[in-house]
CSV table of C-alpha atoms in Angstrom, one decimal:
chain,number,residue,atom,x,y,z
A,1,UNK,CA,-17.5,15.0,23.0
A,2,UNK,CA,-14.5,14.8,25.2
A,3,UNK,CA,-11.1,16.4,24.3
A,4,UNK,CA,-9.7,12.9,24.2
A,5,UNK,CA,-12.1,11.7,21.5
A,6,UNK,CA,-10.5,10.7,18.2
A,7,UNK,CA,-13.4,12.6,16.5
A,8,UNK,CA,-12.6,15.9,18.1
A,9,UNK,CA,-11.3,18.7,16.0
A,10,UNK,CA,-9.2,19.9,18.9
A,11,UNK,CA,-7.3,16.6,19.6
A,12,UNK,CA,-4.0,17.1,21.3
A,13,UNK,CA,-1.4,14.6,20.2
A,14,UNK,CA,-0.3,14.0,23.8
A,15,UNK,CA,-3.7,12.4,24.5
A,16,UNK,CA,-3.3,9.9,21.7
A,17,UNK,CA,-0.6,7.7,23.3
A,18,UNK,CA,-0.4,4.7,20.9
A,19,UNK,CA,-4.0,5.3,19.6
A,20,UNK,CA,-2.6,7.7,16.9
A,21,UNK,CA,-1.2,4.5,15.2
A,22,UNK,CA,-4.6,2.9,15.5
A,23,UNK,CA,-6.2,6.0,14.0
A,24,UNK,CA,-3.8,6.0,11.1
A,25,UNK,CA,-4.7,2.3,10.5
A,26,UNK,CA,-8.4,3.1,10.6
A,27,UNK,CA,-8.1,6.0,8.3
A,28,UNK,CA,-6.0,3.9,5.9
A,29,UNK,CA,-8.7,1.2,5.8
A,30,UNK,CA,-11.6,3.6,5.3
A,31,UNK,CA,-9.7,5.4,2.5
A,32,UNK,CA,-8.8,2.0,0.9
A,33,UNK,CA,-12.4,1.0,1.1
A,34,UNK,CA,-13.6,4.3,-0.5
A,35,UNK,CA,-11.1,3.6,-3.4
A,36,UNK,CA,-12.3,0.0,-3.7
A,37,UNK,CA,-16.0,1.2,-3.9
A,38,UNK,CA,-15.0,3.7,-6.6
A,39,UNK,CA,-13.1,1.4,-8.8
A,40,UNK,CA,-15.4,-1.6,-8.5
A,41,UNK,CA,-17.1,-0.6,-11.9
A,42,UNK,CA,-13.7,-1.2,-13.4
A,43,UNK,CA,-13.9,-4.9,-12.4
A,44,UNK,CA,-11.2,-4.4,-9.7
A,45,UNK,CA,-11.3,-5.7,-6.1
A,46,UNK,CA,-9.1,-4.2,-3.4
A,47,UNK,CA,-6.3,-6.8,-3.9
A,48,UNK,CA,-6.3,-6.3,-7.6
A,49,UNK,CA,-6.2,-2.4,-7.7
A,50,UNK,CA,-3.5,-2.3,-5.0
A,51,UNK,CA,-1.4,-4.8,-7.0
A,52,UNK,CA,-1.8,-2.8,-10.2
A,53,UNK,CA,-0.8,0.5,-8.4
A,54,UNK,CA,2.2,-1.1,-6.9
A,55,UNK,CA,3.4,-2.7,-10.1
A,56,UNK,CA,3.2,0.7,-11.7
A,57,UNK,CA,4.9,2.3,-8.8
A,58,UNK,CA,7.7,-0.3,-8.7
A,59,UNK,CA,7.9,-0.4,-12.5
A,60,UNK,CA,7.0,-3.1,-14.9
A,61,UNK,CA,9.3,-6.1,-14.8
A,62,UNK,CA,9.1,-6.1,-11.0
A,63,UNK,CA,9.4,-9.6,-9.5
A,64,UNK,CA,6.6,-11.3,-7.6
A,65,UNK,CA,8.8,-11.3,-4.5
A,66,UNK,CA,9.5,-7.6,-4.8
A,67,UNK,CA,5.7,-6.9,-5.3
A,68,UNK,CA,4.8,-9.1,-2.3
A,69,UNK,CA,7.3,-7.3,-0.1
A,70,UNK,CA,6.0,-3.9,-1.3
A,71,UNK,CA,2.4,-4.9,-0.6
A,72,UNK,CA,3.2,-6.6,2.7
A,73,UNK,CA,1.5,-9.8,1.8
A,74,UNK,CA,2.5,-13.5,1.6
A,75,UNK,CA,3.4,-15.0,-1.7
A,76,UNK,CA,0.3,-17.4,-1.9
A,77,UNK,CA,-2.1,-14.4,-1.6
A,78,UNK,CA,-0.2,-12.5,-4.3
A,79,UNK,CA,-0.1,-15.5,-6.6
A,80,UNK,CA,-3.9,-15.7,-6.4
A,81,UNK,CA,-4.3,-12.0,-7.2
A,82,UNK,CA,-1.8,-12.2,-10.0
A,83,UNK,CA,-3.6,-15.2,-11.5
A,84,UNK,CA,-6.9,-13.2,-11.4
A,85,UNK,CA,-5.2,-10.3,-13.2
A,86,UNK,CA,-3.8,-12.6,-15.8
A,87,UNK,CA,-7.4,-14.1,-16.3
A,88,UNK,CA,-8.6,-10.5,-16.8
A,89,UNK,CA,-5.7,-10.1,-19.4
A,90,UNK,CA,-4.3,-7.2,-17.5
A,91,UNK,CA,-0.9,-8.5,-16.8
A,92,UNK,CA,1.5,-11.2,-18.0
A,93,UNK,CA,4.1,-13.0,-16.0
A,94,UNK,CA,7.4,-13.9,-17.6
A,95,UNK,CA,10.1,-16.2,-16.2
A,96,UNK,CA,13.3,-14.4,-15.4
A,97,UNK,CA,16.2,-14.8,-17.9
A,98,UNK,CA,18.9,-14.9,-15.2
A,99,UNK,CA,16.9,-16.7,-12.5
A,100,UNK,CA,14.4,-19.1,-13.9
A,101,UNK,CA,12.7,-19.2,-10.4
A,102,UNK,CA,11.7,-15.6,-10.6
A,103,UNK,CA,8.6,-14.3,-12.3
A,104,UNK,CA,8.6,-10.7,-13.7
A,105,UNK,CA,5.3,-8.8,-14.1
A,106,UNK,CA,4.2,-6.7,-17.1
A,107,UNK,CA,1.1,-4.9,-18.1
A,108,UNK,CA,-0.8,-6.0,-21.3
A,109,UNK,CA,-2.2,-3.2,-23.5
A,110,UNK,CA,-5.6,-3.8,-21.8
A,111,UNK,CA,-3.8,-3.6,-18.4
A,112,UNK,CA,-2.1,-0.3,-19.3
A,113,UNK,CA,-5.4,1.1,-20.5
A,114,UNK,CA,-7.2,0.1,-17.3
A,115,UNK,CA,-4.4,1.5,-15.2
A,116,UNK,CA,-4.8,4.9,-17.0
A,117,UNK,CA,-8.5,4.8,-16.1
A,118,UNK,CA,-7.6,3.9,-12.6
A,119,UNK,CA,-5.1,6.7,-12.3
A,120,UNK,CA,-7.8,9.2,-13.4
A,121,UNK,CA,-10.2,7.9,-10.8
A,122,UNK,CA,-7.5,8.0,-8.1
A,123,UNK,CA,-6.8,11.7,-8.9
A,124,UNK,CA,-10.5,12.4,-8.3
A,125,UNK,CA,-10.7,10.3,-5.2
A,126,UNK,CA,-7.6,12.0,-3.7
A,127,UNK,CA,-9.2,15.4,-4.3
A,128,UNK,CA,-12.3,14.3,-2.5
A,129,UNK,CA,-10.4,12.9,0.4
A,130,UNK,CA,-7.8,15.6,0.8
A,131,UNK,CA,-9.6,18.6,-0.8
A,132,UNK,CA,-10.7,20.0,2.5
A,133,UNK,CA,-7.1,20.1,3.9
A,134,UNK,CA,-4.8,23.1,3.2
A,135,UNK,CA,-1.5,22.7,1.5
A,136,UNK,CA,0.3,23.4,4.9
A,137,UNK,CA,-1.8,20.6,6.6
A,138,UNK,CA,-0.9,18.2,3.8
A,139,UNK,CA,2.8,19.0,4.0
A,140,UNK,CA,2.8,18.6,7.8
A,141,UNK,CA,0.9,15.4,7.7
A,142,UNK,CA,3.2,14.0,4.9
A,143,UNK,CA,6.4,14.9,6.7
A,144,UNK,CA,5.1,13.6,10.1
A,145,UNK,CA,4.1,10.2,8.5
A,146,UNK,CA,7.6,10.0,6.8
A,147,UNK,CA,9.2,10.6,10.2
A,148,UNK,CA,7.0,8.1,12.0
A,149,UNK,CA,7.8,5.5,9.4
A,150,UNK,CA,11.5,6.1,9.7
A,151,UNK,CA,11.3,5.9,13.5
A,152,UNK,CA,9.3,2.6,13.2
A,153,UNK,CA,11.9,1.1,10.8
A,154,UNK,CA,14.7,2.1,13.1
A,155,UNK,CA,12.9,0.7,16.1
A,156,UNK,CA,12.4,-2.7,14.3
A,157,UNK,CA,16.0,-2.7,13.2
A,158,UNK,CA,17.2,-1.9,16.7
A,159,UNK,CA,15.0,-4.7,18.2
A,160,UNK,CA,15.6,-7.4,15.6
A,161,UNK,CA,19.1,-8.4,16.8
A,162,UNK,CA,17.9,-8.5,20.4
A,163,UNK,CA,15.0,-10.7,19.5
A,164,UNK,CA,17.2,-13.0,17.4
A,165,UNK,CA,19.9,-13.3,20.1
A,166,UNK,CA,17.2,-13.9,22.8
A,167,UNK,CA,15.5,-16.6,20.7
A,168,UNK,CA,18.7,-18.3,20.0
A,169,UNK,CA,19.3,-18.8,23.7
A,170,UNK,CA,15.8,-20.3,24.2
């Protein structure tokens, strides 16, 4: 195996170029697929378990728009997933008191119980995924990812005015 291979344990980050982002995406998809396979017996698909986890992370009462933004998906896709979660009696959606156009999302008792089961499973899955890494490796990786995310957000913000002003001239 060459030293430039993504599978090599001696990979030098200088050889990655932009492929480190591709590798992060690939690892994310594989890990997400592993979780999906593990939670399937709970009756959850990838879109459903990720929605439940994000609702919990953002706190009950989150709006559909906030949840869609957190998940990085379009509203029609989220609406379909939320309808399925409602059909499973895991969540309820309530119209906002101040803004009648907004829908707020809450767990049902059944949904909260399932979320508790899901969280126990996720702890086990994380141990299996990350267990071979040292605390130092996890800290370095976590801080590196936070830094890369911040850099990407800054780049997007820096480029957005340029793109908007360029497009307005077209």
